[in-house]
């Protein structure tokens, strides 16, 4: 009899242990499901903060259109926004490696990039503009492409990718920041800079003797990049963007940084 009781007891013990294990793994599963971001409660955004007015330093704070849109999205999702300023060229790889939740960097949607990351709905448009020195003999896109001019670009941007395709490696000088490409133009190391139109305007306004040509190299859509492994975050960010568009928040943020004329 004693033996039977102890057998029953040990079975009960095993059963309760198994239950405890099940409860354990059950609760940790739930924890993962709860968090749609890398760190629970946080939205980690990768950007390159030398791209005014989308992202730039105001003192030691990073501000701009992308920052405010990402903040509004984070607020809607109940997450705290954390910004990481890295090389533009490392953003997509970092998202793929699971280091950042979103890339918000005036990033153009391209078919090539779509092979590596998902893009949210488009929230802005950009143009690749051509900056030259006042009095330059480069007057439009064709003169730029057909001559043997050297063009400065920011590494890994669409300006870099498309120009390298059009005129070849030898005529493209790459810089890690847009500012450095513009500095090279001022110093006469390159003949022109191809960069997105809004930063182009900011760089031209900040430096004497430069102008933007009245001609576009390409017209592009900006969206945020998210890991292909995180469909749920993509869905939620798109929903937030949709609501922010509908209630006028997106337009108000853009208007704050790029006031429409008139
Ligand atoms: N729109 C360009 C691109 O996606 C440049 C973006 C940037 O320099 N931040 O390549």
Tab-separated table of N, CA and C in Angstrom, residues 147-234:
chain	number	residue	atom	x	y	z
A	147	UNK	N	29.486	64.957	-70.676
A	147	UNK	CA	30.861	65.478	-70.568
A	147	UNK	C	31.732	64.492	-69.823
A	148	UNK	N	33.032	64.905	-69.467
A	148	UNK	CA	33.748	63.945	-68.610
A	148	UNK	C	33.873	64.476	-67.201
A	149	UNK	N	32.783	65.026	-66.736
A	149	UNK	CA	32.776	65.618	-65.401
A	149	UNK	C	32.803	64.556	-64.307
A	150	UNK	N	33.389	64.960	-63.173
A	150	UNK	CA	33.406	64.101	-61.983
A	150	UNK	C	32.249	64.550	-61.079
A	151	UNK	N	31.476	63.585	-60.616
A	151	UNK	CA	30.297	63.916	-59.816
A	151	UNK	C	30.430	63.357	-58.399
A	152	UNK	N	30.164	64.197	-57.413
A	152	UNK	CA	30.213	63.772	-56.011
A	152	UNK	C	28.846	63.260	-55.568
A	153	UNK	N	28.844	62.170	-54.810
A	153	UNK	CA	27.581	61.601	-54.312
A	153	UNK	C	27.796	61.104	-52.879
A	154	UNK	N	26.683	60.781	-52.215
A	154	UNK	CA	26.782	60.132	-50.907
A	154	UNK	C	26.740	58.617	-51.129
A	155	UNK	N	27.695	57.926	-50.517
A	155	UNK	CA	27.844	56.470	-50.737
A	155	UNK	C	26.555	55.687	-50.528
A	156	UNK	N	26.230	54.857	-51.499
A	156	UNK	CA	25.108	53.927	-51.356
A	156	UNK	C	23.740	54.524	-51.592
A	157	UNK	N	23.691	55.840	-51.906
A	157	UNK	CA	22.392	56.465	-52.166
A	157	UNK	C	21.982	56.202	-53.615
A	158	UNK	N	20.743	56.531	-53.917
A	158	UNK	CA	20.282	56.325	-55.290
A	158	UNK	C	21.097	57.181	-56.258
A	159	UNK	N	21.514	58.382	-55.816
A	159	UNK	CA	22.372	59.230	-56.651
A	159	UNK	C	23.624	58.444	-57.060
A	160	UNK	N	24.235	57.783	-56.088
A	160	UNK	CA	25.432	56.968	-56.324
A	160	UNK	C	25.113	55.798	-57.277
A	161	UNK	N	24.063	55.061	-56.949
A	161	UNK	CA	23.736	53.839	-57.712
A	161	UNK	C	23.413	54.164	-59.183
A	162	UNK	N	22.535	55.154	-59.389
A	162	UNK	CA	22.109	55.462	-60.763
A	162	UNK	C	23.230	56.102	-61.579
A	163	UNK	N	24.003	57.012	-60.934
A	163	UNK	CA	25.090	57.664	-61.677
A	163	UNK	C	26.185	56.663	-62.051
A	164	UNK	N	26.514	55.769	-61.113
A	164	UNK	CA	27.546	54.766	-61.401
A	164	UNK	C	27.105	53.938	-62.608
A	165	UNK	N	25.812	53.632	-62.649
A	165	UNK	CA	25.242	52.912	-63.792
A	165	UNK	C	25.373	53.719	-65.077
A	166	UNK	N	25.049	55.015	-65.001
A	166	UNK	CA	24.996	55.867	-66.195
A	166	UNK	C	26.367	56.290	-66.711
A	167	UNK	N	27.302	56.633	-65.796
A	167	UNK	CA	28.564	57.210	-66.280
A	167	UNK	C	29.793	56.428	-65.818
A	168	UNK	N	29.594	55.405	-64.993
A	168	UNK	CA	30.718	54.535	-64.607
A	168	UNK	C	31.452	54.992	-63.356
A	169	UNK	N	32.046	54.020	-62.677
A	169	UNK	CA	32.799	54.203	-61.423
A	169	UNK	C	33.778	55.381	-61.469
A	170	UNK	N	34.522	55.481	-62.583
A	170	UNK	CA	35.632	56.439	-62.643
A	170	UNK	C	35.191	57.881	-62.497
A	171	UNK	N	33.957	58.161	-62.869
A	171	UNK	CA	33.499	59.556	-62.818
A	171	UNK	C	32.659	59.852	-61.584
A	172	UNK	N	32.549	58.868	-60.670
A	172	UNK	CA	31.743	59.088	-59.465
A	172	UNK	C	32.651	59.083	-58.234
A	173	UNK	N	32.616	60.186	-57.466
A	173	UNK	CA	33.386	60.252	-56.214
A	173	UNK	C	32.422	60.101	-55.055
A	174	UNK	N	32.703	59.120	-54.184
A	174	UNK	CA	31.756	58.822	-53.096
A	174	UNK	C	32.208	59.428	-51.771
A	175	UNK	N	31.254	59.975	-51.039
A	175	UNK	CA	31.515	60.554	-49.717
A	175	UNK	C	30.511	59.965	-48.733
A	176	UNK	N	30.951	59.792	-47.462
A	176	UNK	CA	30.035	59.133	-46.530
A	176	UNK	C	28.909	60.071	-46.096
A	177	UNK	N	29.128	61.385	-46.183
A	177	UNK	CA	28.060	62.327	-45.853
A	177	UNK	C	27.823	63.285	-47.023
A	178	UNK	N	26.577	63.709	-47.180
A	178	UNK	CA	26.239	64.674	-48.229
A	178	UNK	C	27.072	65.952	-48.087
A	179	UNK	N	27.267	66.413	-46.832
A	179	UNK	CA	28.037	67.647	-46.581
A	179	UNK	C	29.433	67.547	-47.186
A	180	UNK	N	30.032	66.349	-47.072
A	180	UNK	CA	31.407	66.180	-47.553
A	180	UNK	C	31.465	66.244	-49.082
A	181	UNK	N	30.413	65.752	-49.741
A	181	UNK	CA	30.356	65.837	-51.202
A	181	UNK	C	30.261	67.311	-51.612
A	182	UNK	N	29.443	68.077	-50.874
A	182	UNK	CA	29.280	69.507	-51.182
A	182	UNK	C	30.592	70.255	-50.923
A	183	UNK	N	31.291	69.892	-49.864
A	183	UNK	CA	32.589	70.505	-49.563
A	183	UNK	C	33.576	70.238	-50.703
A	184	UNK	N	33.537	69.028	-51.245
A	184	UNK	CA	34.421	68.667	-52.365
A	184	UNK	C	34.113	69.530	-53.585
A	185	UNK	N	32.830	69.860	-53.772
A	185	UNK	CA	32.425	70.719	-54.891
A	185	UNK	C	32.988	72.133	-54.682
A	186	UNK	N	32.852	72.636	-53.456
A	186	UNK	CA	33.354	73.975	-53.134
A	186	UNK	C	34.866	74.022	-53.357
A	187	UNK	N	35.552	72.942	-52.990
A	187	UNK	CA	37.021	72.889	-53.130
A	187	UNK	C	37.470	72.560	-54.554
A	188	UNK	N	36.510	72.337	-55.452
A	188	UNK	CA	36.849	72.062	-56.847
A	188	UNK	C	37.318	70.635	-57.102
A	189	UNK	N	37.101	69.728	-56.155
A	189	UNK	CA	37.514	68.331	-56.362
A	189	UNK	C	36.524	67.582	-57.243
A	190	UNK	N	35.270	68.024	-57.240
A	190	UNK	CA	34.273	67.443	-58.145
A	190	UNK	C	33.595	68.590	-58.895
A	191	UNK	N	32.952	68.265	-60.023
A	191	UNK	CA	32.329	69.305	-60.851
A	191	UNK	C	30.863	69.527	-60.506
A	192	UNK	N	30.246	68.528	-59.892
A	192	UNK	CA	28.831	68.642	-59.528
A	192	UNK	C	28.558	67.659	-58.402
A	193	UNK	N	27.427	67.865	-57.711
A	193	UNK	CA	26.983	66.901	-56.695
A	193	UNK	C	25.558	66.510	-57.049
A	194	UNK	N	25.274	65.223	-57.023
A	194	UNK	CA	23.889	64.769	-57.225
A	194	UNK	C	23.380	64.244	-55.889
A	195	UNK	N	22.310	64.867	-55.415
A	195	UNK	CA	21.769	64.536	-54.095
A	195	UNK	C	20.289	64.920	-54.060
A	196	UNK	N	19.555	64.380	-53.102
A	196	UNK	CA	18.113	64.660	-52.998
A	196	UNK	C	17.851	66.163	-52.879
A	197	UNK	N	16.721	66.609	-53.468
A	197	UNK	CA	16.501	68.055	-53.611
A	197	UNK	C	16.386	68.838	-52.313
A	198	UNK	N	15.766	68.259	-51.270
A	198	UNK	CA	15.625	69.043	-50.034
A	198	UNK	C	16.971	69.276	-49.346
A	199	UNK	N	17.791	68.212	-49.140
A	199	UNK	CA	19.126	68.501	-48.615
A	199	UNK	C	19.905	69.416	-49.551
A	200	UNK	N	19.719	69.248	-50.867
A	200	UNK	CA	20.425	70.117	-51.829
A	200	UNK	C	20.111	71.577	-51.533
A	201	UNK	N	18.824	71.879	-51.306
A	201	UNK	CA	18.427	73.273	-51.011
A	201	UNK	C	19.106	73.759	-49.738
A	202	UNK	N	19.132	72.897	-48.721
A	202	UNK	CA	19.744	73.283	-47.443
A	202	UNK	C	21.249	73.533	-47.622
A	203	UNK	N	21.930	72.687	-48.386
A	203	UNK	CA	23.372	72.856	-48.589
A	203	UNK	C	23.659	74.132	-49.393
A	204	UNK	N	22.837	74.399	-50.404
A	204	UNK	CA	23.050	75.592	-51.233
A	204	UNK	C	22.785	76.852	-50.407
A	205	UNK	N	21.765	76.804	-49.555
A	205	UNK	CA	21.448	77.963	-48.708
A	205	UNK	C	22.581	78.231	-47.716
A	206	UNK	N	23.270	77.175	-47.304
A	206	UNK	CA	24.302	77.326	-46.272
A	206	UNK	C	25.668	77.699	-46.845
A	207	UNK	N	25.815	77.655	-48.169
A	207	UNK	CA	27.120	77.933	-48.791
A	207	UNK	C	26.969	78.904	-49.955
A	208	UNK	N	27.803	79.943	-49.988
A	208	UNK	CA	27.754	80.894	-51.102
A	208	UNK	C	28.321	80.252	-52.370
A	209	UNK	N	27.842	80.745	-53.524
A	209	UNK	CA	28.470	80.364	-54.795
A	209	UNK	C	28.014	79.035	-55.369
A	210	UNK	N	26.926	78.466	-54.807
A	210	UNK	CA	26.418	77.201	-55.354
A	210	UNK	C	24.996	77.402	-55.852
A	211	UNK	N	24.593	76.575	-56.817
A	211	UNK	CA	23.196	76.623	-57.266
A	211	UNK	C	22.699	75.237	-57.665
A	212	UNK	N	21.370	75.095	-57.658
A	212	UNK	CA	20.755	73.836	-58.086
A	212	UNK	C	20.281	74.035	-59.516
A	213	UNK	N	20.613	73.086	-60.394
A	213	UNK	CA	20.157	73.211	-61.781
A	213	UNK	C	18.656	72.960	-61.864
A	214	UNK	N	18.068	73.649	-62.819
A	214	UNK	CA	16.625	73.572	-62.996
A	214	UNK	C	16.283	72.347	-63.845
A	215	UNK	N	16.725	71.194	-63.403
A	215	UNK	CA	16.545	69.963	-64.173
A	215	UNK	C	16.632	68.821	-63.164
A	216	UNK	N	15.860	67.766	-63.348
A	216	UNK	CA	15.908	66.681	-62.370
A	216	UNK	C	16.639	65.482	-62.946
A	217	UNK	N	17.355	64.787	-62.083
A	217	UNK	CA	18.010	63.568	-62.531
A	217	UNK	C	17.019	62.399	-62.407
A	218	UNK	N	16.382	62.254	-61.231
A	218	UNK	CA	15.315	61.236	-61.091
A	218	UNK	C	14.279	61.724	-60.092
A	219	UNK	N	13.121	61.090	-60.110
A	219	UNK	CA	12.016	61.393	-59.211
A	219	UNK	C	11.736	60.141	-58.391
A	220	UNK	N	11.669	60.252	-57.075
A	220	UNK	CA	11.646	59.048	-56.238
A	220	UNK	C	10.632	59.101	-55.096
A	221	UNK	N	10.316	57.918	-54.552
A	221	UNK	CA	9.411	57.805	-53.403
A	221	UNK	C	10.203	57.441	-52.157
A	222	UNK	N	9.879	58.094	-51.035
A	222	UNK	CA	10.519	57.760	-49.753
A	222	UNK	C	9.589	56.879	-48.919
A	223	UNK	N	10.175	55.876	-48.279
A	223	UNK	CA	9.412	55.051	-47.332
A	223	UNK	C	10.370	54.551	-46.257
A	224	UNK	N	9.785	53.978	-45.199
A	224	UNK	CA	10.624	53.427	-44.131
A	224	UNK	C	10.909	51.958	-44.427
A	225	UNK	N	12.088	51.500	-44.059
A	225	UNK	CA	12.469	50.107	-44.286
A	225	UNK	C	12.264	49.304	-43.004
A	226	UNK	N	11.730	48.096	-43.150
A	226	UNK	CA	11.480	47.192	-42.015
A	226	UNK	C	11.910	45.782	-42.427
A	227	UNK	N	12.367	45.011	-41.451
A	227	UNK	CA	12.835	43.646	-41.746
A	227	UNK	C	11.746	42.806	-42.400
A	228	UNK	N	12.167	41.972	-43.334
A	228	UNK	CA	11.219	41.061	-43.985
A	228	UNK	C	10.678	40.039	-42.986
A	229	UNK	N	11.381	39.863	-41.860
A	229	UNK	CA	10.923	38.913	-40.836
A	229	UNK	C	9.879	39.521	-39.916
A	230	UNK	N	9.552	40.785	-40.108
A	230	UNK	CA	8.623	41.420	-39.169
A	230	UNK	C	7.408	42.027	-39.883
A	231	UNK	N	6.599	41.152	-40.440
A	231	UNK	CA	5.385	41.579	-41.171
A	231	UNK	C	4.427	42.324	-40.246
A	232	UNK	N	4.396	41.909	-38.968
A	232	UNK	CA	3.455	42.512	-38.031
A	232	UNK	C	3.790	43.989	-37.803
A	233	UNK	N	5.084	44.287	-37.642
A	233	UNK	CA	5.483	45.688	-37.450
A	233	UNK	C	5.147	46.499	-38.702
A	234	UNK	N	5.401	45.905	-39.868
A	234	UNK	CA	5.094	46.589	-41.132
A	234	UNK	C	3.605	46.959	-41.174
